[in-house]
Tab-separated table of C-alpha atoms and ligand atoms in Angstrom:
chain	number	residue	atom	x	y	z
A	1	MET	CA	-27.248	-4.537	-15.095
A	2	SER	CA	-26.972	-1.413	-17.159
A	3	ARG	CA	-25.113	-1.210	-20.074
A	4	ILE	CA	-21.901	0.465	-20.213
A	5	ALA	CA	-20.321	0.876	-23.475
A	6	VAL	CA	-17.323	2.294	-25.308
A	7	SER	CA	-16.492	3.553	-28.796
A	8	SER	CA	-17.762	1.066	-31.382
A	9	SER	CA	-14.147	2.189	-32.764
A	10	ILE	CA	-12.331	0.329	-30.348
A	11	LYS	CA	-12.550	-3.219	-31.857
A	12	LEU	CA	-9.437	-5.122	-29.929
A	13	ALA	CA	-9.481	-4.274	-26.598
A	14	VAL	CA	-13.477	-4.710	-26.117
A	15	ARG	CA	-14.378	-7.828	-24.626
A	16	GLY	CA	-17.098	-9.306	-27.873
A	17	ASP	CA	-16.783	-12.927	-27.539
A	18	ARG	CA	-13.618	-13.279	-26.241
A	19	PRO	CA	-12.633	-15.156	-23.290
A	20	ASP	CA	-10.446	-13.363	-20.526
A	21	THR	CA	-6.719	-13.203	-21.923
A	22	ILE	CA	-4.347	-14.766	-19.607
A	23	VAL	CA	-0.870	-12.942	-20.634
A	24	LYS	CA	2.521	-15.449	-19.888
A	25	VAL	CA	5.403	-14.237	-18.242
A	26	GLY	CA	7.504	-16.878	-17.705
A	27	ASN	CA	5.552	-18.954	-15.191
A	28	VAL	CA	3.347	-16.589	-14.646
A	29	ASP	CA	-0.230	-16.039	-15.528
A	30	VAL	CA	-1.563	-12.627	-15.197
A	31	GLY	CA	-5.471	-13.000	-15.654
A	32	GLY	CA	-5.851	-16.789	-14.355
A	33	ASN	CA	-6.827	-17.526	-10.636
A	34	ILE	CA	-3.534	-16.974	-9.039
A	35	LEU	CA	-3.092	-13.581	-8.550
A	36	ALA	CA	0.418	-11.765	-9.655
A	37	VAL	CA	1.880	-9.694	-7.448
A	38	ILE	CA	5.002	-7.606	-9.288
A	39	ALA	CA	7.062	-5.693	-6.522
A	40	GLY	CA	10.345	-4.129	-6.695
A	41	PRO	CA	11.984	-0.487	-5.861
A	42	CYS	CA	10.848	2.324	-7.825
A	43	SER	CA	14.604	2.815	-9.464
A	44	VAL	CA	17.148	0.274	-9.785
A	45	GLU	CA	19.763	2.067	-7.609
A	46	SER	CA	22.559	-0.519	-7.538
A	47	GLY	CA	23.206	-4.008	-7.474
A	48	PRO	CA	22.700	-4.278	-3.352
A	49	GLN	CA	19.747	-2.457	-3.081
A	50	LEU	CA	18.325	-4.353	-6.379
A	51	ILE	CA	18.998	-8.178	-4.859
A	52	GLU	CA	18.433	-7.530	-1.464
A	53	THR	CA	14.660	-6.466	-2.957
A	54	ALA	CA	14.421	-9.448	-5.457
A	55	ARG	CA	15.586	-12.090	-2.477
A	56	SER	CA	13.371	-10.732	0.069
A	57	VAL	CA	9.663	-10.395	-2.387
A	58	LYS	CA	10.870	-13.237	-3.722
A	59	GLU	CA	10.737	-14.881	-0.117
A	60	SER	CA	6.908	-13.183	0.709
A	61	GLY	CA	5.667	-14.486	-2.502
A	62	ALA	CA	5.672	-12.122	-5.412
A	63	HIS	CA	5.683	-13.221	-8.804
A	64	MET	CA	7.867	-10.675	-10.714
A	65	LEU	CA	10.446	-8.155	-10.328
A	66	ARG	CA	9.775	-4.759	-11.219
A	67	GLY	CA	12.543	-1.772	-11.399
A	68	GLY	CA	13.127	1.146	-13.463
A	69	ALA	CA	16.091	2.136	-15.384
A	70	PHE	CA	14.940	4.559	-17.377
A	71	LYS	CA	12.874	6.799	-15.463
A	72	PRO	CA	10.242	9.343	-16.494
A	73	ARG	CA	11.230	12.423	-13.472
A	74	THR	CA	9.098	15.320	-13.671
A	75	LEU	CA	12.340	17.613	-13.422
A	76	PRO	CA	15.525	17.099	-15.542
A	77	TYR	CA	17.559	17.168	-11.951
A	78	SER	CA	16.317	14.346	-10.655
A	79	PHE	CA	17.833	11.056	-10.690
A	80	GLN	CA	17.006	9.599	-14.171
A	81	GLY	CA	17.660	5.739	-13.690
A	82	LEU	CA	21.024	3.460	-14.013
A	83	GLY	CA	20.093	3.178	-17.882
A	84	VAL	CA	21.570	-0.060	-19.392
A	85	GLU	CA	23.582	-0.918	-16.195
A	86	GLY	CA	19.988	-1.324	-14.214
A	87	LEU	CA	18.848	-3.609	-16.844
A	88	LYS	CA	21.846	-5.523	-16.674
A	89	LEU	CA	21.150	-5.615	-12.465
A	90	LEU	CA	17.597	-6.901	-13.427
A	91	ALA	CA	18.926	-9.949	-15.460
A	92	GLU	CA	21.232	-10.803	-13.042
A	93	ALA	CA	18.882	-10.505	-10.056
A	94	ARG	CA	16.408	-12.737	-12.338
A	95	ALA	CA	18.844	-15.165	-13.214
A	96	GLU	CA	19.284	-15.832	-9.203
A	97	THR	CA	15.665	-15.342	-8.244
A	98	GLY	CA	13.899	-16.773	-11.571
A	99	LEU	CA	11.770	-13.940	-10.861
A	100	PRO	CA	10.631	-12.381	-14.375
A	101	VAL	CA	11.306	-8.750	-14.415
A	102	VAL	CA	9.127	-5.814	-15.328
A	103	THR	CA	10.813	-2.387	-16.235
A	104	GLU	CA	9.561	0.733	-18.341
A	105	VAL	CA	10.957	1.375	-21.764
A	106	LEU	CA	10.679	5.302	-22.033
A	107	ALA	CA	11.688	5.801	-25.812
A	108	ILE	CA	10.963	3.948	-29.033
A	109	GLU	CA	15.232	4.136	-29.579
A	110	ASP	CA	15.406	1.789	-26.624
A	111	VAL	CA	12.857	-0.612	-27.206
A	112	GLU	CA	14.862	-3.432	-28.489
A	113	LEU	CA	17.859	-2.788	-26.170
A	114	VAL	CA	15.038	-2.938	-23.060
A	115	GLU	CA	13.490	-6.078	-24.836
A	116	ARG	CA	16.705	-8.180	-24.610
A	117	TYR	CA	16.936	-8.113	-20.783
A	118	ALA	CA	13.335	-7.066	-19.585
A	119	ASP	CA	10.371	-10.011	-19.433
A	120	VAL	CA	7.711	-7.612	-19.306
A	121	LEU	CA	8.013	-3.861	-21.090
A	122	GLN	CA	6.259	-1.479	-18.925
A	123	ILE	CA	4.688	1.850	-20.257
A	124	GLY	CA	4.624	4.618	-17.916
A	125	ALA	CA	1.573	6.984	-17.424
A	126	ARG	CA	3.288	9.715	-19.077
A	127	ASN	CA	3.381	8.036	-22.362
A	128	MET	CA	0.238	6.373	-22.218
A	129	GLN	CA	-0.707	8.565	-25.216
A	130	ASN	CA	2.923	8.069	-26.882
A	131	TYR	CA	1.253	6.553	-29.748
A	132	PRO	CA	4.768	5.603	-31.961
A	133	LEU	CA	5.989	4.080	-28.541
A	134	LEU	CA	2.553	2.419	-28.529
A	135	ARG	CA	2.688	1.356	-32.273
A	136	ARG	CA	6.492	-0.006	-31.982
A	137	VAL	CA	5.673	-1.918	-28.003
A	138	GLY	CA	2.330	-3.614	-30.684
A	139	GLU	CA	5.613	-4.873	-32.843
A	140	ALA	CA	7.574	-6.284	-29.665
A	141	HIS	CA	7.941	-9.718	-28.612
A	142	LYS	CA	7.490	-9.271	-24.814
A	143	PRO	CA	4.528	-8.754	-22.950
A	144	VAL	CA	3.245	-5.022	-22.683
A	145	LEU	CA	2.061	-3.510	-18.926
A	146	LEU	CA	0.287	-0.443	-20.267
A	147	LYS	CA	-0.421	1.729	-16.975
A	148	ARG	CA	-3.253	4.239	-16.875
A	149	GLY	CA	-2.150	7.997	-18.320
A	150	LEU	CA	-2.318	10.814	-15.482
A	151	SER	CA	-5.307	12.377	-17.155
A	152	ALA	CA	-7.039	9.410	-19.330
A	153	THR	CA	-10.378	8.362	-19.245
A	154	ILE	CA	-10.695	4.577	-19.463
A	155	GLU	CA	-11.569	5.094	-23.150
A	156	GLU	CA	-8.581	6.435	-23.939
A	157	TRP	CA	-6.838	3.712	-22.178
A	158	LEU	CA	-8.426	1.069	-24.474
A	159	GLY	CA	-7.888	3.096	-27.369
A	160	SER	CA	-3.984	2.903	-26.680
A	161	ALA	CA	-4.045	-0.633	-25.574
A	162	GLU	CA	-6.011	-1.115	-28.761
A	163	TYR	CA	-2.432	0.354	-30.754
A	164	ILE	CA	-0.338	-2.782	-29.228
A	165	LEU	CA	-3.230	-4.968	-29.942
A	166	ASN	CA	-3.343	-3.337	-33.628
A	167	GLY	CA	0.524	-4.329	-33.885
A	168	GLY	CA	0.339	-7.904	-33.260
A	169	ASN	CA	0.945	-7.690	-29.623
A	170	TRP	CA	-1.988	-9.414	-27.745
A	171	ASN	CA	0.247	-9.735	-24.355
A	172	VAL	CA	-1.253	-6.540	-22.931
A	173	ILE	CA	-1.940	-5.915	-19.312
A	174	LEU	CA	-3.765	-3.121	-18.376
A	175	CYS	CA	-2.690	-1.021	-14.931
A	176	GLU	CA	-4.933	1.198	-12.820
A	177	ARG	CA	-2.172	3.712	-11.135
A	178	GLY	CA	-4.289	6.442	-9.762
A	179	ILE	CA	-5.566	9.522	-11.624
A	180	ARG	CA	-5.268	13.407	-11.430
A	181	THR	CA	-8.238	15.123	-9.641
A	182	PHE	CA	-8.892	17.952	-7.109
A	183	GLU	CA	-7.815	15.775	-4.242
A	184	PRO	CA	-4.124	16.928	-2.698
A	185	LEU	CA	-3.500	14.407	0.157
A	186	THR	CA	-2.749	11.724	-1.937
A	187	ARG	CA	-1.003	11.846	-4.774
A	188	PHE	CA	-3.228	10.714	-7.367
A	189	THR	CA	-7.047	9.205	-6.770
A	190	LEU	CA	-6.738	5.581	-7.358
A	191	ASP	CA	-9.857	4.712	-9.551
A	192	LEU	CA	-11.183	1.323	-8.366
A	193	SER	CA	-14.093	1.589	-9.885
A	194	ALA	CA	-11.860	0.904	-12.876
A	195	VAL	CA	-11.201	-2.315	-11.947
A	196	PRO	CA	-14.837	-4.203	-12.457
A	197	LEU	CA	-15.361	-1.627	-15.388
A	198	VAL	CA	-12.749	-2.422	-17.811
A	199	LYS	CA	-12.851	-6.610	-16.832
A	200	HIS	CA	-16.873	-5.644	-18.178
A	201	ILE	CA	-15.847	-3.866	-21.449
A	202	SER	CA	-12.481	-5.876	-21.989
A	203	HIS	CA	-11.015	-8.578	-22.434
A	204	LEU	CA	-7.660	-8.087	-20.938
A	205	PRO	CA	-5.917	-8.622	-17.364
A	206	ILE	CA	-6.144	-5.896	-15.114
A	207	ILE	CA	-3.752	-5.319	-12.137
A	208	VAL	CA	-3.511	-2.022	-9.667
A	209	ASP	CA	-0.686	0.308	-8.515
A	210	PRO	CA	-1.300	1.140	-5.385
A	211	SER	CA	1.439	2.878	-4.247
A	212	HIS	CA	1.811	5.478	-7.473
A	213	GLY	CA	-1.777	5.902	-6.696
A	214	THR	CA	-1.835	7.259	-3.254
A	215	GLY	CA	2.002	7.889	-2.842
A	216	HIS	CA	1.954	7.170	0.620
A	217	SER	CA	3.330	3.754	1.931
A	218	SER	CA	0.883	3.745	5.326
A	219	LEU	CA	-2.195	3.688	2.600
A	220	VAL	CA	-0.786	0.971	0.564
A	221	PRO	CA	-1.791	-1.991	2.449
A	222	ALA	CA	-5.790	-1.006	2.602
A	223	MET	CA	-5.833	0.225	-1.037
A	224	SER	CA	-4.014	-3.417	-2.098
A	225	LYS	CA	-6.492	-5.484	0.052
A	226	ALA	CA	-9.711	-3.043	-1.736
A	227	ALA	CA	-8.052	-3.765	-5.018
A	228	VAL	CA	-8.012	-7.483	-4.481
A	229	ALA	CA	-11.546	-7.292	-3.722
A	230	SER	CA	-12.746	-5.585	-6.506
A	231	GLY	CA	-11.100	-7.932	-8.672
A	232	ALA	CA	-7.901	-6.866	-9.968
A	233	ASP	CA	-5.790	-9.663	-11.365
A	234	GLY	CA	-2.476	-8.500	-9.308
A	235	LEU	CA	-0.513	-5.746	-8.003
A	236	LEU	CA	1.986	-3.804	-8.860
A	237	MET	CA	3.929	-2.248	-5.965
A	238	GLU	CA	7.143	-0.233	-5.059
A	239	VAL	CA	9.285	-1.986	-2.137
A	240	HIS	CA	12.754	-0.318	-0.834
A	241	PRO	CA	15.082	-2.043	1.560
A	242	ASP	CA	15.129	1.269	3.082
A	243	PRO	CA	12.597	3.599	1.815
A	244	ALA	CA	13.904	6.843	3.503
A	245	LYS	CA	17.307	6.402	1.236
A	246	ALA	CA	15.523	6.014	-1.862
A	247	LEU	CA	16.342	7.625	-4.890
A	248	SER	CA	12.855	7.698	-5.788
A	249	ASP	CA	9.070	7.707	-4.458
A	250	GLY	CA	10.624	6.550	-1.167
A	251	ALA	CA	7.316	7.751	0.656
A	252	GLN	CA	5.288	5.744	-1.408
A	253	SER	CA	7.647	2.019	-1.028
A	254	LEU	CA	7.084	-0.496	1.343
A	255	ASN	CA	9.952	-1.818	3.457
A	256	LEU	CA	10.699	-5.239	2.870
A	257	ASP	CA	9.025	-6.233	6.702
A	258	ALA	CA	5.894	-4.383	5.522
A	259	PHE	CA	5.499	-6.070	2.308
A	260	ARG	CA	6.297	-9.451	3.582
A	261	THR	CA	3.057	-8.849	6.381
A	262	LEU	CA	0.871	-7.148	3.326
A	263	MET	CA	1.258	-11.002	1.489
A	264	ARG	CA	0.402	-12.707	4.101
A	265	ASP	CA	-2.667	-10.077	5.057
A	266	LEU	CA	-3.570	-10.131	1.237
A	267	LYS	CA	-4.367	-14.103	1.222
A	268	PRO	CA	-7.573	-14.226	2.974
A	269	VAL	CA	-8.551	-11.355	0.481
A	270	ALA	CA	-8.044	-13.038	-2.344
A	271	GLU	CA	-9.588	-16.222	-0.978
A	272	ALA	CA	-13.014	-14.596	-0.120
A	273	VAL	CA	-13.277	-13.250	-4.150
A	274	GLY	CA	-12.301	-16.532	-5.671
A	275	ARG	CA	-8.787	-16.104	-6.186
A	276	ARG	CA	-5.215	-17.155	-4.972
A	277	LEU	CA	-2.248	-15.406	-4.286
B	301	PEP	C1	6.615	3.648	-12.147
B	301	PEP	O1	6.307	2.533	-11.990
B	301	PEP	O2	7.741	3.967	-10.973
B	301	PEP	C2	6.180	5.039	-12.795
B	301	PEP	C3	6.901	5.912	-12.936
B	301	PEP	O3	4.806	4.735	-12.970
B	301	PEP	P1	3.720	5.813	-13.571
B	301	PEP	O4	3.694	5.747	-15.050
B	301	PEP	O5	2.358	5.017	-12.874
B	301	PEP	O6	4.507	7.313	-12.970
B	302	MN	MN1	7.799	5.272	-9.136
């Protein structure tokens, strides 16, 4: 096999002699034999929207609930999220369903607050190179889900993980969510070769987000199966009870039925690569 090398200055995120890191989130292991599926709306919009989604994705077999309370939007006029109110709704949904919750933290000054409510702190693609924020979550006591930047190389992505590990937080989950290419028909280009590559050079678990990676709900099932086949440790997917009415990312969100069907269809793919759902 040809050798793929990253900068020797990356010390903690590279595999070295380390065994695979398994990130524990409540009862859920990310990076073990069982795949971790994180599902939920792009944005927390209301109590009924979130709880309906949480109950349904749990019944379909999801392991964690996602939902943005602080949203990174391209324009200041778009829905910016419910903020603290959204965090409280996530905590309520967790209390009812038992699903750990994953939510984005946008700013250093919010880390303490988000940490109080969330089980996993998401660092979004747009903040992958926000080094002060990376340092801050490196001191946090919750696992971090680090999305790949829109135009970040794999080495830059691992460099960002290095900041968090260097701060003492070894519970880092990488998430491939698509990168910018010349292709306009998909929102981003989902780089699935990153999955076996990251597994080769790093001990960190890596999951795939086929929702942002494609921008189209119709492409999500096939790319989810491909992600599992490529060796991903899990999936992060946007699911909404009524995608047409979603306040953000409706076009890429699965409805509750489509998510249920996908979870069923993923089982044989997982088994084919020696994993379980
Ligand atoms: C999200 O998960 O809703 C999100 C904003 O993702 P990304 O940072 O990958 O664009
Ligand atoms: Mn989204």
